[in-house]
Coordinates of C-alpha atoms and ligand atoms in Angstrom, one line a residue:
M1 CA 8.8 -8.0 21.1
N2 CA 9.3 -11.1 22.4
I3 CA 5.2 -12.9 21.9
E4 CA 5.2 -13.9 26.4
R5 CA 6.4 -11.2 27.6
T6 CA 3.8 -9.3 24.8
F7 CA 1.6 -11.3 26.7
D8 CA 2.5 -11.0 30.2
L9 CA 2.6 -7.4 29.3
L10 CA -1.3 -7.2 28.1
K11 CA -1.6 -9.3 31.8
K12 CA -0.2 -7.0 33.4
I13 CA -1.9 -3.9 32.5
L14 CA -5.5 -4.9 32.2
E15 CA -5.1 -6.1 36.2
D16 CA -3.3 -3.2 37.1
S17 CA -6.4 -0.9 34.7
S18 CA -9.9 0.3 36.5
D19 CA -12.8 -1.4 35.9
D20 CA -13.5 1.7 32.5
L21 CA -10.0 1.3 31.1
R22 CA -11.0 -2.8 31.3
R23 CA -13.8 -2.0 29.4
F24 CA -12.6 0.3 26.8
F25 CA -9.8 -2.5 26.4
Y26 CA -12.2 -5.3 26.1
E27 CA -15.0 -3.3 23.9
G28 CA -12.3 -2.1 21.3
V29 CA -11.5 -6.0 20.8
K30 CA -15.0 -6.5 19.9
R31 CA -14.8 -4.6 17.9
S32 CA -12.0 -4.4 15.9
Y33 CA -13.3 -8.2 15.9
E34 CA -16.8 -7.9 14.4
K35 CA -14.6 -5.5 11.9
K36 CA -12.6 -8.0 11.7
D37 CA -10.0 -5.1 11.7
L38 CA -7.4 -6.5 13.9
T39 CA -5.1 -3.5 13.8
M40 CA -7.7 -2.1 15.5
I41 CA -6.3 -4.4 18.5
Y42 CA -3.3 -3.1 18.8
H43 CA -4.8 0.5 18.2
Y44 CA -6.8 -0.1 21.5
I45 CA -3.8 -1.2 23.6
S46 CA -1.3 0.9 22.7
M47 CA -3.0 3.9 24.0
L48 CA -1.9 5.8 27.3
S49 CA -4.8 6.7 29.0
P50 CA -4.5 9.0 32.9
D51 CA -4.9 5.5 34.6
Y52 CA -2.3 3.4 32.2
Y53 CA 1.3 5.0 31.2
G54 CA 4.3 2.6 30.7
T55 CA 7.2 3.7 32.5
D56 CA 6.9 0.8 35.1
L57 CA 8.0 -2.2 33.1
F58 CA 11.2 -3.6 32.7
Y59 CA 14.1 -1.1 31.2
T60 CA 16.7 -2.6 29.3
S61 CA 18.5 -1.2 26.4
D62 CA 21.0 -2.8 23.8
G63 CA 23.2 -0.1 23.3
Y64 CA 21.7 2.1 21.3
Y65 CA 22.8 1.0 18.2
K66 CA 24.5 -1.8 16.5
S67 CA 27.9 -3.4 14.8
Y68 CA 29.4 -5.7 14.1
P69 CA 33.2 -6.5 15.3
N70 CA 34.2 -8.3 12.9
N71 CA 33.5 -7.5 9.7
P72 CA 35.3 -4.9 7.4
R73 CA 35.5 -1.5 7.5
I74 CA 35.5 1.6 5.9
S75 CA 35.7 5.5 7.7
L76 CA 33.9 7.5 6.5
P77 CA 35.3 11.1 5.7
K78 CA 33.7 14.2 8.2
P79 CA 30.4 15.0 7.2
L80 CA 30.1 18.3 5.6
E81 CA 29.7 21.3 8.5
K82 CA 27.0 23.5 6.1
A83 CA 25.1 22.9 3.7
G84 CA 24.9 26.6 2.0
T85 CA 20.8 26.0 1.0
D86 CA 18.5 28.0 3.1
L87 CA 16.4 25.7 5.6
F88 CA 12.7 26.6 4.8
E89 CA 14.1 27.0 0.2
V90 CA 15.3 22.9 1.3
I91 CA 11.9 22.0 3.1
R92 CA 9.9 23.9 0.0
S93 CA 12.0 22.5 -2.7
R94 CA 11.9 18.7 -0.8
K95 CA 9.5 16.4 -3.5
S96 CA 10.2 12.6 -4.2
R97 CA 12.7 12.1 -6.7
R98 CA 13.1 8.3 -8.6
R99 CA 14.7 9.2 -11.3
Y100 CA 18.4 9.7 -11.4
S101 CA 22.3 9.4 -13.8
R102 CA 24.7 6.9 -13.8
K103 CA 27.0 9.1 -12.1
P104 CA 27.9 8.1 -9.0
L105 CA 28.1 9.3 -5.7
T106 CA 31.3 10.7 -3.2
L107 CA 31.8 9.7 -0.2
D108 CA 31.7 12.5 1.3
E109 CA 27.5 12.8 -0.3
I110 CA 26.8 9.6 2.1
S111 CA 28.7 10.5 5.3
T112 CA 27.0 13.2 5.0
L113 CA 23.8 11.9 4.1
L114 CA 24.2 9.2 6.7
Y115 CA 25.4 11.4 9.8
Y116 CA 22.9 14.0 9.8
T117 CA 19.9 11.1 8.5
V118 CA 21.3 9.3 12.4
G119 CA 24.0 10.3 12.8
I120 CA 25.5 11.2 16.9
T121 CA 25.1 14.6 18.0
G122 CA 25.8 14.2 22.1
R123 CA 25.8 13.1 25.9
T124 CA 22.4 12.3 27.3
W125 CA 22.0 14.0 31.1
W126 CA 22.8 9.7 31.4
G127 CA 25.9 9.2 29.6
G128 CA 23.5 7.9 26.4
P129 CA 24.4 9.2 22.9
K130 CA 21.9 11.9 21.2
R131 CA 20.7 12.5 17.5
V132 CA 19.7 13.9 14.5
Y133 CA 16.8 13.1 15.2
P134 CA 14.5 13.1 18.1
S135 CA 13.8 9.8 19.8
A136 CA 11.3 8.3 22.1
G137 CA 12.9 8.0 26.0
A138 CA 15.8 8.3 23.9
L139 CA 16.2 5.1 23.2
Q140 CA 16.9 5.6 19.7
P141 CA 15.1 2.2 17.5
V142 CA 16.7 2.7 14.5
E143 CA 18.8 1.1 12.4
A144 CA 20.7 2.6 8.8
Y145 CA 22.1 0.2 6.2
L146 CA 24.0 1.2 2.6
V147 CA 23.4 -0.1 -0.1
A148 CA 26.3 0.2 -2.7
L149 CA 25.3 0.6 -6.1
N150 CA 27.6 3.6 -7.3
I151 CA 30.6 4.9 -5.0
K152 CA 33.3 6.3 -6.5
D153 CA 36.1 4.6 -3.9
L154 CA 34.0 2.6 -2.7
S155 CA 32.8 -0.7 -3.7
Q156 CA 29.6 -2.2 -3.9
G157 CA 28.0 -4.4 -1.5
I158 CA 26.4 -4.3 1.2
Y159 CA 26.9 -1.8 4.6
H160 CA 25.9 -1.0 8.0
Y161 CA 26.2 2.9 9.5
N162 CA 27.6 2.4 12.8
P163 CA 27.0 5.9 14.2
G164 CA 29.6 5.5 17.0
E165 CA 32.2 5.3 15.4
H166 CA 30.9 7.3 11.6
V167 CA 32.2 3.9 9.9
L168 CA 30.6 1.8 7.7
E169 CA 31.1 -1.9 8.5
R170 CA 30.7 -4.3 5.3
L171 CA 28.6 -7.3 5.6
K172 CA 28.7 -8.6 2.4
E173 CA 30.5 -7.3 -1.3
G174 CA 28.3 -7.1 -4.6
D175 CA 25.9 -6.0 -6.7
Y176 CA 22.7 -6.1 -4.6
G177 CA 20.9 -3.7 -7.4
K178 CA 18.9 -6.1 -9.6
I179 CA 17.8 -8.2 -5.8
L180 CA 16.9 -5.5 -4.3
E181 CA 14.6 -3.5 -7.3
K182 CA 12.3 -6.7 -6.9
I183 CA 12.4 -7.2 -3.1
A184 CA 10.6 -3.7 -3.8
L185 CA 8.4 -4.0 -5.8
D186 CA 9.7 -4.1 -9.4
Q187 CA 10.2 -0.3 -8.6
E188 CA 12.9 0.3 -10.9
H189 CA 14.5 3.4 -9.2
V190 CA 15.9 1.3 -6.4
S191 CA 18.4 0.0 -8.9
E192 CA 18.9 3.0 -10.6
A193 CA 20.1 4.6 -7.8
S194 CA 23.9 4.5 -7.2
A195 CA 23.1 3.5 -3.2
N196 CA 19.8 2.2 -1.1
I197 CA 19.8 3.6 2.2
I198 CA 17.6 1.2 4.1
L199 CA 16.0 1.5 7.7
T200 CA 15.1 0.1 10.6
I201 CA 14.0 -0.4 13.7
V202 CA 15.2 -2.8 16.6
Y203 CA 12.3 -2.5 17.9
Q204 CA 13.2 -4.1 21.5
R205 CA 15.6 -1.3 22.4
T206 CA 11.7 0.9 22.4
A207 CA 9.5 -1.7 23.4
S208 CA 11.8 -2.0 26.7
K209 CA 10.5 0.9 28.3
Y210 CA 7.1 1.3 26.5
G211 CA 5.8 -1.6 26.4
L212 CA 3.0 -2.3 23.4
R213 CA 3.2 1.5 22.7
A214 CA 6.2 0.7 21.5
Y215 CA 6.0 0.1 17.8
K216 CA 3.4 3.9 16.8
Y217 CA 7.2 5.0 19.1
A218 CA 9.5 3.7 16.5
L219 CA 8.1 3.7 13.6
L220 CA 7.3 7.5 14.9
D221 CA 11.2 8.0 14.9
T222 CA 11.7 6.5 11.8
G223 CA 9.6 9.0 9.9
F224 CA 12.1 11.7 11.5
A225 CA 15.0 9.9 10.8
G226 CA 13.8 9.4 6.7
Q227 CA 12.6 12.8 7.0
N228 CA 16.3 13.8 7.7
I229 CA 17.3 11.6 4.7
Y230 CA 15.1 13.8 1.9
L231 CA 15.7 16.9 4.3
V232 CA 20.1 16.6 3.4
A233 CA 19.7 15.5 -0.1
E234 CA 17.6 17.9 -1.2
A235 CA 20.6 19.9 0.8
L236 CA 23.1 18.7 -1.4
G237 CA 21.4 18.7 -4.9
L238 CA 20.6 14.7 -5.0
A239 CA 17.2 12.5 -5.2
T240 CA 15.9 10.7 -2.9
V241 CA 12.4 9.1 -2.3
A242 CA 10.8 7.0 0.9
V243 CA 9.7 3.3 -0.7
G244 CA 7.6 1.5 1.5
A245 CA 6.6 -1.1 -0.9
F246 CA 8.7 -3.5 0.1
Y247 CA 8.2 -7.7 0.1
D248 CA 9.7 -7.6 4.8
K249 CA 10.7 -11.0 4.6
E250 CA 13.4 -11.3 2.0
L251 CA 14.5 -7.7 3.2
C252 CA 15.7 -9.2 6.1
R253 CA 17.4 -12.4 4.3
L254 CA 18.8 -9.6 2.5
L255 CA 20.7 -7.1 5.0
E256 CA 20.7 -10.6 6.9
I257 CA 18.8 -9.7 10.1
D258 CA 15.8 -11.7 12.4
C259 CA 12.9 -10.1 11.0
E260 CA 11.4 -10.3 15.2
E261 CA 13.9 -8.7 15.8
E262 CA 14.7 -6.4 13.8
M263 CA 12.2 -4.8 11.4
P264 CA 12.5 -3.2 7.6
A265 CA 11.0 0.3 7.6
L266 CA 11.8 1.5 4.8
I267 CA 14.1 2.4 1.9
F268 CA 15.8 5.6 -0.1
P269 CA 17.7 4.7 -3.1
I270 CA 20.2 7.7 -4.0
G271 CA 21.4 9.0 -6.5
R272 CA 22.5 12.8 -8.8
R273 CA 19.4 13.9 -10.7
S274 CA 18.9 13.0 -14.6
Ligands
LIG301 C1 5.5 5.7 4.1 C2 5.9 6.3 2.4 C3 6.0 5.0 1.6 C4 6.3 5.8 0.3 N1 5.6 4.4 0.3 C5 6.4 5.0 -1.9 C6 6.8 4.1 -2.9 O1 7.2 2.1 -2.3 N2 7.2 3.3 -3.6 C7 7.9 4.9 -3.8 O2 7.7 5.0 -5.1 N3 7.3 5.9 -3.2 C8 6.9 5.9 -2.3 N4 6.5 7.1 -1.4 C9 6.9 8.6 -1.7 C10 4.9 8.7 -2.0 O3 4.5 8.6 -3.2 C11 5.3 10.4 -2.0 O4 5.5 10.9 -0.9 C12 4.0 11.5 -2.7 O5 3.2 10.9 -4.0 C13 4.3 12.3 -1.8 O6 5.1 13.2 -3.4 P1 5.8 14.5 -2.2 O7 6.8 13.1 -1.7 O8 6.8 14.2 -3.6 O9 6.1 15.1 -1.4 C14 6.6 6.8 0.0 C15 6.1 7.2 0.9 C16 5.9 7.2 2.1 C17 5.7 8.5 3.2

C-alpha cells in the first residue's frame, strides 16, 4: 500500500477515534517502542474495535485478478471433477512431503491443482467472481504463478495462472529450478520438484476496503488457498510442502513483479511421490 495513503488512513483513524481508542493506539505504539518490537505497532493499528471498523474507506479494485494479455497463452485442460478420494481421509493423511520422483507431472494435474487452489466457481451478487477459497470482502488478493520444471507437454518456464480464462500466461521460458532453490535458501526440494506453484498477494485489492487491517486478511486468504494445494496434491497422490523461507526481493525479481505492490507469500514445490 502506498505509504502516503497508509499514513492518511492512520491519521483518519486517529482523528475519528474516541479518546479511549487513541490512548489504546498510543499505549500500543509506546509499548512496541519500549520492547523494540515493530510488529506490535502493526498489531495495534490493525485492530478493529466497536469504535473503528474500516468500511467507510476508499474502495477500489484492480479487477480481482491479473492478466497478461500480450503474453503467449497455453490453454489448460478441464480440471478433474472428482478426486475419488474421501475428504476426511485426505485431511487426515495430508503432510508435508519433500521427496519427489523424477517422473513428470501432467497438464491435467497442473490444471486441477491451479483450479482448486484459486479458481473461479461462480459470481457474487454484485457480479464479482467467487473463488474456491474464502476471501475477506470477496476481494481475492491471491495470485498464482507456476514454475514449470518437468511437466509433460509444457515447456520449462514461468507462467501466471489467469483464473478468469483458466489459461497459463507465459512470462519467460527456461529452467529456473536452481535459481528458485537459491532464492528459497538452498532448499533442494524446490528444484527436485516437477513444478512450483507460487502464491503472491496483491495487497491493494484487500487494502482498498480494509486499510491497515488488510495485511492480516490477505495473509489469511493465502493460507486458505495454500491449504487447497496441500489437499488437492494429497487427493491426486502427489507430494507438496509449503515453503515460506525465501528472499522476497529476489523472488519478486524472478516473477518480474513489483515487491511493493505484490508480495510473494508461499512457494509450493510439487511432484510425484518417490
Ligand atoms: C507458513 C509456513 C512456512 C513453511 N516454510 C517451510 C519451508 O521454508 N521449508 C520447509 O521445508 N517446510 C516449510 N513449512 C512446512 C512445515 O515445516 C510443516 O508444515 C510442519 O513441519 C508440520 O508438518 P506437516 O505439514 O507434515 O504437518 C512451512 C509451513 C508453513 C505453514
